[in-house]
Amino acid sequence: MPIYEYECAVCGFTASHVVLGSEQLEHPHCPDCGSVETRRIMSSFAVVESEAARLENFDTRKPRDESFYRDARNVGLWAKKRARELGVDLGSKFDETVEQARSGKLIKDMM
Ligand SMILES: [Zn+2]
């Protein structure tokens, strides 16, 4: 499921938006000011790359505050990294669950 990042031209707010199915949202509403003057700033490919980077830089020993979990892309990151450190294979079902948790939060954030 591709996730795109948008930037609002009016207030500068950036938001992630999950594109469902064949839906092509060129200008989703800004979740902050409601403007449709938004533009896509990242491809889904860049998001995938950035997750790999996040996972790499993520330190499971450091405390995480609330704002960490406000970013939906961080959902499941701790578990993934921890599993990798322990050499545990979480399987594809886990990835699926994480994706669902993330997109659920993302959609909620857009409302
Ligand atoms: Zn805005």
PDB file of C-alpha atoms and ligand atoms in Angstrom:
ATOM      1  CA  MET A   1       0.000   0.000   0.000  1.00  0.00           C
ATOM      2  CA  PRO A   2       1.715   3.181  -1.149  1.00  0.00           C
ATOM      3  CA  ILE A   3       2.018   6.017   1.310  1.00  0.00           C
ATOM      4  CA  TYR A   4       2.582   9.506  -0.035  1.00  0.00           C
ATOM      5  CA  GLU A   5       3.700  12.588   1.784  1.00  0.00           C
ATOM      6  CA  TYR A   6       2.028  15.881   1.043  1.00  0.00           C
ATOM      7  CA  GLU A   7       2.947  19.424   1.822  1.00  0.00           C
ATOM      8  CA  CYS A   8       0.354  22.151   2.193  1.00  0.00           C
ATOM      9  CA  ALA A   9       1.165  25.289   0.172  1.00  0.00           C
ATOM     10  CA  VAL A  10      -0.977  27.425   2.482  1.00  0.00           C
ATOM     11  CA  CYS A  11       0.269  26.535   5.960  1.00  0.00           C
ATOM     12  CA  GLY A  12       3.287  24.331   5.234  1.00  0.00           C
ATOM     13  CA  PHE A  13       1.856  21.364   7.095  1.00  0.00           C
ATOM     14  CA  THR A  14       3.133  17.991   5.911  1.00  0.00           C
ATOM     15  CA  ALA A  15       1.044  14.845   6.144  1.00  0.00           C
ATOM     16  CA  SER A  16       1.243  11.243   5.086  1.00  0.00           C
ATOM     17  CA  HIS A  17      -1.598   9.850   3.067  1.00  0.00           C
ATOM     18  CA  VAL A  18      -2.257   6.218   2.311  1.00  0.00           C
ATOM     19  CA  VAL A  19      -3.449   5.703  -1.230  1.00  0.00           C
ATOM     20  CA  LEU A  20      -6.078   2.988  -1.236  1.00  0.00           C
ATOM     21  CA  GLY A  21      -6.447   0.773  -4.267  1.00  0.00           C
ATOM     22  CA  SER A  22      -6.488   2.693  -7.525  1.00  0.00           C
ATOM     23  CA  GLU A  23      -7.434   5.940  -5.828  1.00  0.00           C
ATOM     24  CA  GLN A  24      -5.336   8.784  -7.171  1.00  0.00           C
ATOM     25  CA  LEU A  25      -5.412  11.723  -4.838  1.00  0.00           C
ATOM     26  CA  GLU A  26      -3.462  14.554  -6.373  1.00  0.00           C
ATOM     27  CA  HIS A  27      -4.614  17.146  -3.888  1.00  0.00           C
ATOM     28  CA  PRO A  28      -5.909  15.738  -0.608  1.00  0.00           C
ATOM     29  CA  HIS A  29      -7.250  18.158   1.962  1.00  0.00           C
ATOM     30  CA  CYS A  30      -4.673  19.543   4.339  1.00  0.00           C
ATOM     31  CA  PRO A  31      -5.439  18.023   7.765  1.00  0.00           C
ATOM     32  CA  ASP A  32      -4.352  21.251   9.431  1.00  0.00           C
ATOM     33  CA  CYS A  33      -6.100  24.055   7.521  1.00  0.00           C
ATOM     34  CA  GLY A  34      -8.350  22.131   5.114  1.00  0.00           C
ATOM     35  CA  SER A  35      -6.809  23.652   1.985  1.00  0.00           C
ATOM     36  CA  VAL A  36      -6.500  21.560  -1.186  1.00  0.00           C
ATOM     37  CA  GLU A  37      -3.366  23.468  -2.185  1.00  0.00           C
ATOM     38  CA  THR A  38      -1.272  20.405  -1.440  1.00  0.00           C
ATOM     39  CA  ARG A  39       1.453  18.745  -3.394  1.00  0.00           C
ATOM     40  CA  ARG A  40       3.127  15.368  -3.173  1.00  0.00           C
ATOM     41  CA  ILE A  41       6.650  15.582  -1.848  1.00  0.00           C
ATOM     42  CA  MET A  42       7.717  11.943  -1.626  1.00  0.00           C
ATOM     43  CA  SER A  43       7.213   8.770  -3.590  1.00  0.00           C
ATOM     44  CA  SER A  44       6.295   5.491  -1.933  1.00  0.00           C
ATOM     45  CA  PHE A  45       9.744   4.275  -2.916  1.00  0.00           C
ATOM     46  CA  ALA A  46      11.356   7.010  -0.836  1.00  0.00           C
ATOM     47  CA  VAL A  47       9.154   6.055   2.110  1.00  0.00           C
ATOM     48  CA  VAL A  48      10.285   2.440   1.858  1.00  0.00           C
ATOM     49  CA  GLU A  49      13.898   3.567   1.798  1.00  0.00           C
ATOM     50  CA  SER A  50      13.372   5.828   4.753  1.00  0.00           C
ATOM     51  CA  GLU A  51      11.886   2.994   6.782  1.00  0.00           C
ATOM     52  CA  ALA A  52      15.037   0.963   6.219  1.00  0.00           C
ATOM     53  CA  ALA A  53      17.058   3.953   7.386  1.00  0.00           C
ATOM     54  CA  ARG A  54      14.826   4.448  10.416  1.00  0.00           C
ATOM     55  CA  LEU A  55      15.205   0.808  11.352  1.00  0.00           C
ATOM     56  CA  GLU A  56      18.949   1.093  11.002  1.00  0.00           C
ATOM     57  CA  ASN A  57      19.230   4.202  13.173  1.00  0.00           C
ATOM     58  CA  PHE A  58      16.655   3.114  15.704  1.00  0.00           C
ATOM     59  CA  ASP A  59      18.019   2.402  19.183  1.00  0.00           C
ATOM     60  CA  THR A  60      15.737   0.085  21.177  1.00  0.00           C
ATOM     61  CA  ARG A  61      17.535   0.941  24.421  1.00  0.00           C
ATOM     62  CA  LYS A  62      16.612   4.617  24.243  1.00  0.00           C
ATOM     63  CA  PRO A  63      13.324   5.708  25.818  1.00  0.00           C
ATOM     64  CA  ARG A  64      10.647   6.787  23.378  1.00  0.00           C
ATOM     65  CA  ASP A  65       8.263   9.579  24.169  1.00  0.00           C
ATOM     66  CA  GLU A  66       4.711  10.133  23.048  1.00  0.00           C
ATOM     67  CA  SER A  67       5.665  12.149  19.977  1.00  0.00           C
ATOM     68  CA  PHE A  68       7.532   9.139  18.634  1.00  0.00           C
ATOM     69  CA  TYR A  69       4.293   7.190  18.360  1.00  0.00           C
ATOM     70  CA  ARG A  70       2.441  10.168  16.940  1.00  0.00           C
ATOM     71  CA  ASP A  71       4.404   9.483  13.762  1.00  0.00           C
ATOM     72  CA  ALA A  72       2.560   6.525  12.284  1.00  0.00           C
ATOM     73  CA  ARG A  73       5.657   5.404  10.441  1.00  0.00           C
ATOM     74  CA  ASN A  74       7.201   4.506  13.785  1.00  0.00           C
ATOM     75  CA  VAL A  75       4.423   2.075  14.651  1.00  0.00           C
ATOM     76  CA  GLY A  76       5.934  -1.395  14.876  1.00  0.00           C
ATOM     77  CA  LEU A  77       9.468  -0.093  14.419  1.00  0.00           C
ATOM     78  CA  TRP A  78      10.543  -1.061  17.921  1.00  0.00           C
ATOM     79  CA  ALA A  79       9.216  -4.602  17.569  1.00  0.00           C
ATOM     80  CA  LYS A  80      10.866  -5.005  14.172  1.00  0.00           C
ATOM     81  CA  LYS A  81      14.233  -3.791  15.358  1.00  0.00           C
ATOM     82  CA  ARG A  82      14.073  -5.810  18.573  1.00  0.00           C
ATOM     83  CA  ALA A  83      13.152  -8.948  16.648  1.00  0.00           C
ATOM     84  CA  ARG A  84      16.070  -8.365  14.311  1.00  0.00           C
ATOM     85  CA  GLU A  85      18.438  -7.958  17.257  1.00  0.00           C
ATOM     86  CA  LEU A  86      17.167 -11.190  18.795  1.00  0.00           C
ATOM     87  CA  GLY A  87      17.272 -12.994  15.475  1.00  0.00           C
ATOM     88  CA  VAL A  88      13.542 -13.676  15.547  1.00  0.00           C
ATOM     89  CA  ASP A  89      11.617 -13.990  12.307  1.00  0.00           C
ATOM     90  CA  LEU A  90       8.285 -12.261  12.791  1.00  0.00           C
ATOM     91  CA  GLY A  91       6.980 -13.475   9.451  1.00  0.00           C
ATOM     92  CA  SER A  92       5.017 -11.658   6.797  1.00  0.00           C
ATOM     93  CA  LYS A  93       1.869 -11.661   8.961  1.00  0.00           C
ATOM     94  CA  PHE A  94       3.564  -9.269  11.361  1.00  0.00           C
ATOM     95  CA  ASP A  95       4.458  -6.824   8.591  1.00  0.00           C
ATOM     96  CA  GLU A  96       0.873  -6.942   7.419  1.00  0.00           C
ATOM     97  CA  THR A  97      -0.418  -6.132  10.918  1.00  0.00           C
ATOM     98  CA  VAL A  98       2.021  -3.258  11.254  1.00  0.00           C
ATOM     99  CA  GLU A  99       0.963  -1.849   7.899  1.00  0.00           C
ATOM    100  CA  GLN A 100      -2.672  -2.011   8.970  1.00  0.00           C
ATOM    101  CA  ALA A 101      -1.928  -0.334  12.289  1.00  0.00           C
ATOM    102  CA  ARG A 102       0.005   2.388  10.517  1.00  0.00           C
ATOM    103  CA  SER A 103      -2.554   3.080   7.839  1.00  0.00           C
ATOM    104  CA  GLY A 104      -5.355   3.068  10.426  1.00  0.00           C
ATOM    105  CA  LYS A 105      -3.563   5.760  12.364  1.00  0.00           C
ATOM    106  CA  LEU A 106      -2.734   7.693   9.219  1.00  0.00           C
ATOM    107  CA  ILE A 107      -6.335   7.750   8.097  1.00  0.00           C
ATOM    108  CA  LYS A 108      -7.426   8.862  11.565  1.00  0.00           C
ATOM    109  CA  ASP A 109      -4.875  11.673  11.449  1.00  0.00           C
ATOM    110  CA  MET A 110      -6.277  12.922   8.139  1.00  0.00           C
ATOM    111  CA  MET A 111      -9.769  13.409   9.576  1.00  0.00           C
TER     112      MET A 111
HETATM  113 ZN    ZN B   1      -2.666  23.594   5.381  1.00  0.00          ZN
END
